[in-house]
Amino acid sequence: MDVQATTPMDPRVLDRMLPYLTAYYGNPHSRTHAYGWESEAAMEKARKQVADLIGADSREIIFTSGATEANNMAIKGVARFYKSRKKHIITTQTEHKCVLDSCRSLETEGFQVTYLPVKKNGLVDLKDLEAAFQPDTSLVSVMTVNNEIGVKQPVQDIGEICRERKVFFHTDAAQAIGKIPMDVNSMKIDLMSISGHKIYGPKGVGAIYVRRRPRVRLEPLQSGGGQERGLRSGTVPTPLAVGLGAACEVSQQEMEYDHKRISQLAERLVTKIMNEIPDVVMNGDKEHRYPGCINLSFAYVEGESLLMALKDVALSSGSACTSASLEPSYVLRAIGADEDLAHSSIRFGIGRFTTEEEVDYTVQKCIQHVKRLREMSPLWEMVQDSGESVC
């Protein structure tokens, strides 16, 4: 139930990878023998599979170690390449930590960054975005689906606004790729970050889409042999690239079925919990969202206590990348959630392999422990006596 953190590998993906872990072990950049040619052919097939999922040309796909590297490449690469003329970047306060940290890093280099607030539903206000542009804005970076609250930003509208102003648009689509339809051309996306292990592929591999026309230029983050069009030097790990390609192909085939099934399971989970427990708040917009990411706040219950009570269920109180912090989620703070409610939030993830039985078990345990923890809470007792509620 924590598929936003990572997903199990689809057996079909593993089947495609296995030959390249054993028999076909050549370096895909070796041009003088069959071992290299076989690996190169597999790598290029995988590149096309990734491109087909997002409506891109295969020459626009660069393999990376994951979405964190892709986000760093997009933000730092564009900013540094165009820094002689443009030194302003726009992003939002609810981006993934690697995007925010990349922007903070650029601020130390003299760049100006505008961190847009979001509305209470988690969506960016397009008027705020339009007002934030400056003559020297080089890049706008807004994630497609939020990894904590599941809201889906109006990516197509943002892409059109950026294209009108001749500003590059980057989106972190790690939580969206393979789950909702994405087309880089109709959505006017110039750079896109992709992760393998969020779409039932292997860990340690991802990709960045970099538009060829109108051409987007990046300054590479690392130097070396000039692989991947000189943007990402280093030997491409063929088995991982094959796995990412296979995961993209399977996701394209299963997307419609997965979305329908996940929507039904999500509705089952939310309805059962809301019917049995009062004072539960769903964080984020109810309509513009990916159904497989549900973030609920249970008033008068400490989120960490509930997680400990539900130790036989894989859940989280937010992003795995910031879960070591005891601070309430910065995403929930950005949407204006009360600090107590932010501390009482749990993220439920539903994916391709989640079963109805797992959902029902999670719901039953959640109801049981929320009621138990509330009975131990003096605040809950006071609220019951007064008849008031925070929700």
Tab-separated table of C-alpha atoms in Angstrom:
chain	number	residue	atom	x	y	z
A	1	MET	CA	0.000	0.000	0.000
A	2	ASP	CA	2.971	2.332	-0.551
A	3	VAL	CA	3.332	2.226	-4.336
A	4	GLN	CA	4.238	5.921	-4.541
A	5	ALA	CA	7.542	5.016	-2.839
A	6	THR	CA	8.230	2.084	-5.177
A	7	THR	CA	6.442	-0.670	-7.090
A	8	PRO	CA	7.136	-4.412	-7.381
A	9	MET	CA	8.690	-5.415	-10.665
A	10	ASP	CA	6.201	-6.805	-13.154
A	11	PRO	CA	7.198	-10.433	-13.981
A	12	ARG	CA	6.930	-9.579	-17.690
A	13	VAL	CA	9.622	-6.938	-17.194
A	14	LEU	CA	11.948	-9.351	-15.407
A	15	ASP	CA	11.526	-11.905	-18.211
A	16	ARG	CA	12.749	-9.319	-20.762
A	17	MET	CA	15.719	-8.343	-18.583
A	18	LEU	CA	17.092	-11.795	-17.713
A	19	PRO	CA	18.897	-12.563	-21.027
A	20	TYR	CA	20.818	-9.256	-20.723
A	21	LEU	CA	21.952	-10.142	-17.204
A	22	THR	CA	23.505	-13.411	-18.391
A	23	ALA	CA	24.002	-14.270	-22.080
A	24	TYR	CA	23.901	-10.832	-23.738
A	25	TYR	CA	26.347	-8.933	-21.562
A	26	GLY	CA	28.117	-6.757	-24.165
A	27	ASN	CA	28.793	-3.058	-23.714
A	28	PRO	CA	26.157	-1.291	-25.853
A	29	HIS	CA	28.804	1.275	-26.898
A	30	SER	CA	31.225	-1.376	-28.275
A	31	ARG	CA	31.004	-1.077	-32.062
A	32	THR	CA	33.514	-3.747	-33.142
A	33	HIS	CA	31.773	-7.039	-32.268
A	34	ALA	CA	28.400	-8.803	-32.050
A	35	TYR	CA	28.185	-8.606	-28.249
A	36	GLY	CA	28.109	-4.818	-28.447
A	37	TRP	CA	25.726	-4.756	-31.411
A	38	GLU	CA	23.202	-7.011	-29.617
A	39	SER	CA	23.232	-4.824	-26.528
A	40	GLU	CA	22.989	-1.631	-28.589
A	41	ALA	CA	19.968	-2.997	-30.481
A	42	ALA	CA	18.256	-3.856	-27.174
A	43	MET	CA	19.055	-0.390	-25.779
A	44	GLU	CA	17.642	1.353	-28.855
A	45	LYS	CA	14.493	-0.785	-28.765
A	46	ALA	CA	14.014	0.221	-25.113
A	47	ARG	CA	14.546	3.873	-26.018
A	48	LYS	CA	11.740	3.609	-28.591
A	49	GLN	CA	9.417	1.912	-26.067
A	50	VAL	CA	9.915	4.823	-23.631
A	51	ALA	CA	9.391	7.355	-26.431
A	52	ASP	CA	6.194	5.657	-27.661
A	53	LEU	CA	4.607	5.910	-24.210
A	54	ILE	CA	4.873	9.720	-24.232
A	55	GLY	CA	4.511	10.446	-27.961
A	56	ALA	CA	8.188	11.401	-28.415
A	57	ASP	CA	10.928	10.627	-30.939
A	58	SER	CA	13.349	7.967	-29.637
A	59	ARG	CA	16.265	10.378	-30.250
A	60	GLU	CA	14.760	12.626	-27.548
A	61	ILE	CA	15.120	9.996	-24.780
A	62	ILE	CA	18.256	9.990	-22.616
A	63	PHE	CA	18.743	7.157	-20.102
A	64	THR	CA	19.554	8.198	-16.522
A	65	SER	CA	19.814	6.533	-13.111
A	66	GLY	CA	16.295	7.690	-12.200
A	67	ALA	CA	13.999	10.708	-11.931
A	68	THR	CA	16.195	12.480	-9.347
A	69	GLU	CA	19.065	12.622	-11.828
A	70	ALA	CA	16.678	13.599	-14.638
A	71	ASN	CA	15.273	16.464	-12.539
A	72	ASN	CA	18.783	17.680	-11.711
A	73	MET	CA	19.776	17.486	-15.389
A	74	ALA	CA	16.714	19.399	-16.568
A	75	ILE	CA	16.810	22.219	-14.018
A	76	LYS	CA	20.540	22.761	-13.612
A	77	GLY	CA	21.296	21.889	-17.255
A	78	VAL	CA	18.888	24.423	-18.795
A	79	ALA	CA	19.620	27.131	-16.218
A	80	ARG	CA	23.398	26.928	-16.697
A	81	PHE	CA	23.293	26.697	-20.492
A	82	TYR	CA	21.207	29.881	-20.869
A	83	LYS	CA	22.641	31.775	-17.880
A	84	SER	CA	24.310	34.488	-19.973
A	85	ARG	CA	20.854	35.786	-21.014
A	86	LYS	CA	18.349	34.257	-18.588
A	87	LYS	CA	18.678	33.800	-14.841
A	88	HIS	CA	15.107	33.239	-13.588
A	89	ILE	CA	13.282	29.946	-12.929
A	90	ILE	CA	9.705	29.264	-11.808
A	91	THR	CA	8.581	26.224	-9.808
A	92	THR	CA	6.007	25.422	-7.103
A	93	GLN	CA	6.263	24.917	-3.348
A	94	THR	CA	4.959	21.343	-3.595
A	95	GLU	CA	7.572	19.881	-5.959
A	96	HIS	CA	9.630	16.799	-5.117
A	97	LYS	CA	12.560	17.526	-2.818
A	98	CYS	CA	15.151	16.990	-5.577
A	99	VAL	CA	13.529	19.750	-7.664
A	100	LEU	CA	13.405	22.175	-4.731
A	101	ASP	CA	16.993	21.360	-3.733
A	102	SER	CA	18.203	21.819	-7.337
A	103	CYS	CA	16.550	25.256	-7.371
A	104	ARG	CA	18.125	26.190	-4.022
A	105	SER	CA	21.499	25.092	-5.364
A	106	LEU	CA	21.039	27.416	-8.361
A	107	GLU	CA	20.162	30.307	-6.042
A	108	THR	CA	23.669	30.018	-4.559
A	109	GLU	CA	24.990	30.455	-8.133
A	110	GLY	CA	23.143	33.754	-8.568
A	111	PHE	CA	19.906	32.544	-10.175
A	112	GLN	CA	16.529	33.914	-9.056
A	113	VAL	CA	13.817	31.305	-8.329
A	114	THR	CA	10.100	31.962	-7.860
A	115	TYR	CA	8.396	29.288	-5.719
A	116	LEU	CA	4.698	29.545	-6.571
A	117	PRO	CA	2.183	28.833	-3.804
A	118	VAL	CA	-0.643	26.404	-4.552
A	119	LYS	CA	-4.341	26.689	-3.771
A	120	LYS	CA	-5.945	24.768	-0.891
A	121	ASN	CA	-6.749	21.949	-3.315
A	122	GLY	CA	-3.059	21.617	-4.209
A	123	LEU	CA	-3.365	22.979	-7.739
A	124	VAL	CA	-1.286	25.860	-9.043
A	125	ASP	CA	-3.194	29.059	-9.890
A	126	LEU	CA	-2.518	29.794	-13.576
A	127	LYS	CA	-2.929	33.539	-12.934
A	128	ASP	CA	-0.107	33.359	-10.370
A	129	LEU	CA	2.015	31.517	-12.936
A	130	GLU	CA	1.374	34.114	-15.652
A	131	ALA	CA	2.203	36.945	-13.239
A	132	ALA	CA	5.513	35.294	-12.256
A	133	PHE	CA	7.142	35.426	-15.716
A	134	GLN	CA	10.034	37.815	-16.218
A	135	PRO	CA	11.916	38.779	-19.410
A	136	ASP	CA	14.811	36.537	-18.267
A	137	THR	CA	12.755	33.438	-17.295
A	138	SER	CA	14.373	30.355	-18.845
A	139	LEU	CA	12.426	27.467	-17.305
A	140	VAL	CA	9.173	26.509	-15.563
A	141	SER	CA	9.177	23.214	-13.614
A	142	VAL	CA	5.862	21.801	-12.361
A	143	MET	CA	5.282	18.130	-11.521
A	144	THR	CA	2.398	16.304	-13.252
A	145	VAL	CA	1.078	14.190	-10.347
A	146	ASN	CA	2.086	15.027	-6.781
A	147	ASN	CA	3.791	12.147	-4.983
A	148	GLU	CA	2.182	12.922	-1.598
A	149	ILE	CA	-1.396	14.018	-2.287
A	150	GLY	CA	-1.945	12.729	-5.845
A	151	VAL	CA	-3.221	16.001	-7.358
A	152	LYS	CA	-2.855	16.317	-11.121
A	153	GLN	CA	-1.646	19.739	-12.267
A	154	PRO	CA	-3.080	21.368	-15.444
A	155	VAL	CA	0.051	20.429	-17.383
A	156	GLN	CA	-1.380	21.145	-20.846
A	157	ASP	CA	-2.462	24.673	-19.849
A	158	ILE	CA	0.959	25.323	-18.274
A	159	GLY	CA	2.675	24.026	-21.437
A	160	GLU	CA	0.663	26.385	-23.646
A	161	ILE	CA	1.403	29.387	-21.388
A	162	CYS	CA	5.141	28.579	-21.505
A	163	ARG	CA	5.191	28.040	-25.289
A	164	GLU	CA	3.477	31.418	-25.871
A	165	ARG	CA	6.273	33.075	-23.890
A	166	LYS	CA	9.082	30.990	-25.438
A	167	VAL	CA	10.013	29.603	-22.007
A	168	PHE	CA	10.972	25.937	-21.614
A	169	PHE	CA	8.590	23.732	-19.605
A	170	HIS	CA	9.867	20.802	-17.532
A	171	THR	CA	7.621	18.350	-15.698
A	172	ASP	CA	8.554	15.667	-13.186
A	173	ALA	CA	6.250	12.901	-14.442
A	174	ALA	CA	7.615	10.060	-12.269
A	175	GLN	CA	4.188	9.507	-10.645
A	176	ALA	CA	2.224	9.984	-13.880
A	177	ILE	CA	4.016	8.049	-16.620
A	178	GLY	CA	2.275	4.775	-17.458
A	179	LYS	CA	-0.682	5.641	-15.203
A	180	ILE	CA	-2.355	8.475	-17.108
A	181	PRO	CA	-2.038	9.325	-20.830
A	182	MET	CA	0.873	11.704	-21.501
A	183	ASP	CA	1.787	13.273	-24.843
A	184	VAL	CA	4.734	15.659	-24.903
A	185	ASN	CA	3.596	17.334	-28.118
A	186	SER	CA	-0.053	18.040	-27.320
A	187	MET	CA	0.941	19.076	-23.780
A	188	LYS	CA	3.795	21.316	-25.054
A	189	ILE	CA	6.311	19.691	-22.694
A	190	ASP	CA	9.989	20.411	-23.430
A	191	LEU	CA	11.629	18.245	-20.736
A	192	MET	CA	10.191	15.324	-18.766
A	193	SER	CA	11.608	13.162	-15.959
A	194	ILE	CA	10.801	9.435	-15.827
A	195	SER	CA	11.553	6.737	-13.215
A	196	GLY	CA	11.673	2.968	-13.780
A	197	HIS	CA	10.722	1.723	-10.319
A	198	LYS	CA	7.512	3.790	-10.168
A	199	ILE	CA	6.074	1.885	-13.155
A	200	TYR	CA	6.828	-1.727	-12.155
A	201	GLY	CA	10.315	-1.618	-13.661
A	202	PRO	CA	13.775	-1.954	-12.079
A	203	LYS	CA	15.339	0.472	-9.607
A	204	GLY	CA	18.409	2.439	-10.667
A	205	VAL	CA	17.153	3.493	-14.101
A	206	GLY	CA	15.085	6.351	-15.477
A	207	ALA	CA	15.058	8.713	-18.421
A	208	ILE	CA	14.813	12.340	-19.381
A	209	TYR	CA	12.924	13.505	-22.445
A	210	VAL	CA	14.669	16.474	-24.095
A	211	ARG	CA	12.823	18.126	-27.001
A	212	ARG	CA	14.653	18.411	-30.351
A	213	ARG	CA	12.335	20.953	-32.064
A	214	PRO	CA	12.237	23.656	-30.838
A	215	ARG	CA	15.604	22.499	-29.547
A	216	VAL	CA	16.336	22.477	-25.830
A	217	ARG	CA	20.011	22.805	-24.889
A	218	LEU	CA	21.449	21.469	-21.621
A	219	GLU	CA	24.807	21.777	-19.944
A	220	PRO	CA	25.762	18.174	-18.959
A	221	LEU	CA	26.163	17.438	-15.254
A	222	GLN	CA	28.923	14.877	-15.760
A	223	SER	CA	31.856	14.545	-18.121
A	224	GLY	CA	33.106	11.386	-19.805
A	225	GLY	CA	32.874	9.401	-23.004
A	226	GLY	CA	30.056	11.462	-24.525
A	227	GLN	CA	27.379	8.754	-24.475
A	228	GLU	CA	23.683	9.694	-24.727
A	229	ARG	CA	24.264	12.578	-27.169
A	230	GLY	CA	26.914	13.955	-24.834
A	231	LEU	CA	24.287	14.804	-22.218
A	232	ARG	CA	24.874	11.859	-19.887
A	233	SER	CA	28.303	10.247	-20.186
A	234	GLY	CA	28.752	6.715	-18.852
A	235	THR	CA	27.925	3.212	-20.064
A	236	VAL	CA	24.183	2.662	-20.315
A	237	PRO	CA	23.271	-0.428	-18.199
A	238	THR	CA	21.590	-2.543	-20.878
A	239	PRO	CA	19.532	-4.816	-18.537
A	240	LEU	CA	18.104	-1.809	-16.696
A	241	ALA	CA	17.354	0.072	-19.919
A	242	VAL	CA	15.617	-3.046	-21.300
A	243	GLY	CA	13.602	-3.231	-18.064
A	244	LEU	CA	12.527	0.406	-18.322
A	245	GLY	CA	11.496	-0.075	-21.949
A	246	ALA	CA	9.518	-3.219	-21.127
A	247	ALA	CA	7.835	-1.485	-18.172
A	248	CYS	CA	6.770	1.375	-20.475
A	249	GLU	CA	5.407	-1.058	-23.078
A	250	VAL	CA	3.455	-3.061	-20.469
A	251	SER	CA	2.122	0.151	-18.900
A	252	GLN	CA	0.867	1.322	-22.292
A	253	GLN	CA	-0.992	-1.966	-22.774
A	254	GLU	CA	-2.423	-2.066	-19.240
A	255	MET	CA	-3.062	1.642	-18.592
A	256	GLU	CA	-6.800	1.720	-19.235
A	257	TYR	CA	-7.504	-1.481	-17.276
A	258	ASP	CA	-5.184	-0.474	-14.412
A	259	HIS	CA	-6.767	2.979	-14.098
A	260	LYS	CA	-10.305	1.576	-13.975
A	261	ARG	CA	-9.404	-1.098	-11.395
A	262	ILE	CA	-7.330	1.243	-9.212
A	263	SER	CA	-10.166	3.828	-9.259
A	264	GLN	CA	-12.612	1.182	-7.984
A	265	LEU	CA	-10.266	0.042	-5.195
A	266	ALA	CA	-9.544	3.654	-4.187
A	267	GLU	CA	-13.250	4.451	-3.964
A	268	ARG	CA	-13.775	1.299	-1.888
A	269	LEU	CA	-11.022	2.314	0.559
A	270	VAL	CA	-12.095	5.951	0.969
A	271	THR	CA	-15.835	5.186	1.236
A	272	LYS	CA	-15.366	2.475	3.880
A	273	ILE	CA	-13.039	4.615	6.003
A	274	MET	CA	-15.185	7.771	5.730
A	275	ASN	CA	-18.364	5.838	6.587
A	276	GLU	CA	-16.866	4.329	9.736
A	277	ILE	CA	-14.671	7.140	11.083
A	278	PRO	CA	-15.774	10.759	11.616
A	279	ASP	CA	-13.399	13.719	11.206
A	280	VAL	CA	-11.335	12.364	8.311
A	281	VAL	CA	-10.090	14.833	5.678
A	282	MET	CA	-8.939	13.930	2.165
A	283	ASN	CA	-6.021	16.173	1.201
A	284	GLY	CA	-5.872	17.570	-2.328
A	285	ASP	CA	-8.405	18.183	-5.066
A	286	LYS	CA	-11.190	15.583	-5.283
A	287	GLU	CA	-11.507	15.727	-9.087
A	288	HIS	CA	-8.099	16.579	-10.562
A	289	ARG	CA	-6.139	13.710	-9.089
A	290	TYR	CA	-4.625	10.311	-9.768
A	291	PRO	CA	-6.890	7.872	-7.862
A	292	GLY	CA	-4.086	5.537	-6.729
A	293	CYS	CA	-2.590	8.131	-4.358
A	294	ILE	CA	-4.853	8.889	-1.384
A	295	ASN	CA	-3.757	11.150	1.465
A	296	LEU	CA	-6.063	11.181	4.495
A	297	SER	CA	-5.759	13.144	7.737
A	298	PHE	CA	-7.288	11.522	10.834
A	299	ALA	CA	-8.074	14.300	13.318
A	300	TYR	CA	-7.001	13.730	16.968
A	301	VAL	CA	-4.629	10.901	15.971
A	302	GLU	CA	-0.831	11.201	15.678
A	303	GLY	CA	0.103	9.904	12.218
A	304	GLU	CA	3.307	8.238	13.435
A	305	SER	CA	1.368	6.386	16.165
A	306	LEU	CA	-1.103	5.123	13.584
A	307	LEU	CA	1.730	3.982	11.309
A	308	MET	CA	3.303	2.081	14.204
A	309	ALA	CA	-0.045	0.453	14.990
A	310	LEU	CA	-0.412	-0.537	11.314
A	311	LYS	CA	3.101	-2.016	11.178
A	312	ASP	CA	1.989	-5.050	9.155
A	313	VAL	CA	0.750	-2.742	6.355
A	314	ALA	CA	3.210	-0.795	4.170
A	315	LEU	CA	2.015	2.805	4.468
A	316	SER	CA	3.719	6.172	4.913
A	317	SER	CA	3.055	9.643	6.213
A	318	GLY	CA	4.456	11.252	3.062
A	319	SER	CA	7.351	11.093	0.629
A	320	ALA	CA	9.894	8.320	1.227
A	321	CYS	CA	12.549	10.920	0.415
A	322	THR	CA	11.619	13.034	3.463
A	323	SER	CA	10.157	10.397	5.805
A	324	ALA	CA	13.209	10.541	8.095
A	325	SER	CA	12.073	14.029	9.157
A	326	LEU	CA	9.605	14.441	12.029
A	327	GLU	CA	8.426	17.758	10.592
A	328	PRO	CA	4.919	17.732	9.093
A	329	SER	CA	4.918	17.383	5.305
A	330	TYR	CA	5.877	20.608	3.482
A	331	VAL	CA	3.301	19.663	0.813
A	332	LEU	CA	0.483	19.616	3.382
A	333	ARG	CA	1.736	22.880	4.884
A	334	ALA	CA	1.714	24.427	1.390
A	335	ILE	CA	-1.979	23.578	0.907
A	336	GLY	CA	-2.752	25.260	4.225
A	337	ALA	CA	-3.401	22.130	6.294
A	338	ASP	CA	-3.588	22.744	10.032
A	339	GLU	CA	-0.341	21.536	11.690
A	340	ASP	CA	-2.171	18.966	13.828
A	341	LEU	CA	-3.985	17.595	10.775
A	342	ALA	CA	-0.727	17.571	8.789
A	343	HIS	CA	0.828	15.470	11.572
A	344	SER	CA	-2.121	13.053	11.404
A	345	SER	CA	-1.913	12.294	7.676
A	346	ILE	CA	-1.368	8.878	6.088
A	347	ARG	CA	-0.717	8.169	2.405
A	348	PHE	CA	-2.383	5.084	0.924
A	349	GLY	CA	-1.039	3.821	-2.401
A	350	ILE	CA	-2.963	1.496	-4.694
A	351	GLY	CA	-1.282	-0.119	-7.687
A	352	ARG	CA	-1.467	-2.788	-10.385
A	353	PHE	CA	-0.981	-5.687	-7.975
A	354	THR	CA	-3.020	-4.398	-5.007
A	355	THR	CA	-5.872	-6.802	-4.189
A	356	GLU	CA	-9.372	-6.199	-2.856
A	357	GLU	CA	-8.446	-8.293	0.192
A	358	GLU	CA	-5.460	-6.052	0.940
A	359	VAL	CA	-7.640	-2.943	0.721
A	360	ASP	CA	-10.285	-4.452	3.026
A	361	TYR	CA	-7.654	-5.591	5.539
A	362	THR	CA	-6.052	-2.133	5.564
A	363	VAL	CA	-9.440	-0.452	6.040
A	364	GLN	CA	-10.411	-2.790	8.885
A	365	LYS	CA	-7.086	-2.293	10.708
A	366	CYS	CA	-7.146	1.449	10.125
A	367	ILE	CA	-10.666	1.825	11.570
A	368	GLN	CA	-9.770	-0.371	14.547
A	369	HIS	CA	-6.597	1.546	15.442
A	370	VAL	CA	-7.948	5.053	14.808
A	371	LYS	CA	-10.818	4.339	17.202
A	372	ARG	CA	-8.409	2.881	19.777
A	373	LEU	CA	-5.973	5.806	19.559
A	374	ARG	CA	-8.777	8.344	19.792
A	375	GLU	CA	-10.115	6.694	22.934
A	376	MET	CA	-6.671	7.297	24.478
A	377	SER	CA	-6.663	10.973	23.427
A	378	PRO	CA	-7.772	13.607	25.980
A	379	LEU	CA	-8.412	16.008	23.083
A	380	TRP	CA	-10.851	13.555	21.469
A	381	GLU	CA	-12.663	13.234	24.801
A	382	MET	CA	-12.977	17.031	25.081
A	383	VAL	CA	-14.302	17.284	21.522
A	384	GLN	CA	-16.873	14.542	22.181
A	385	ASP	CA	-18.052	16.379	25.298
A	386	SER	CA	-18.283	19.755	23.517
A	387	GLY	CA	-19.802	18.365	20.309
A	388	GLU	CA	-17.402	20.434	18.166
A	389	SER	CA	-15.044	19.228	15.442
A	390	VAL	CA	-11.955	20.518	13.638
A	391	CYS	CA	-13.031	19.123	10.281
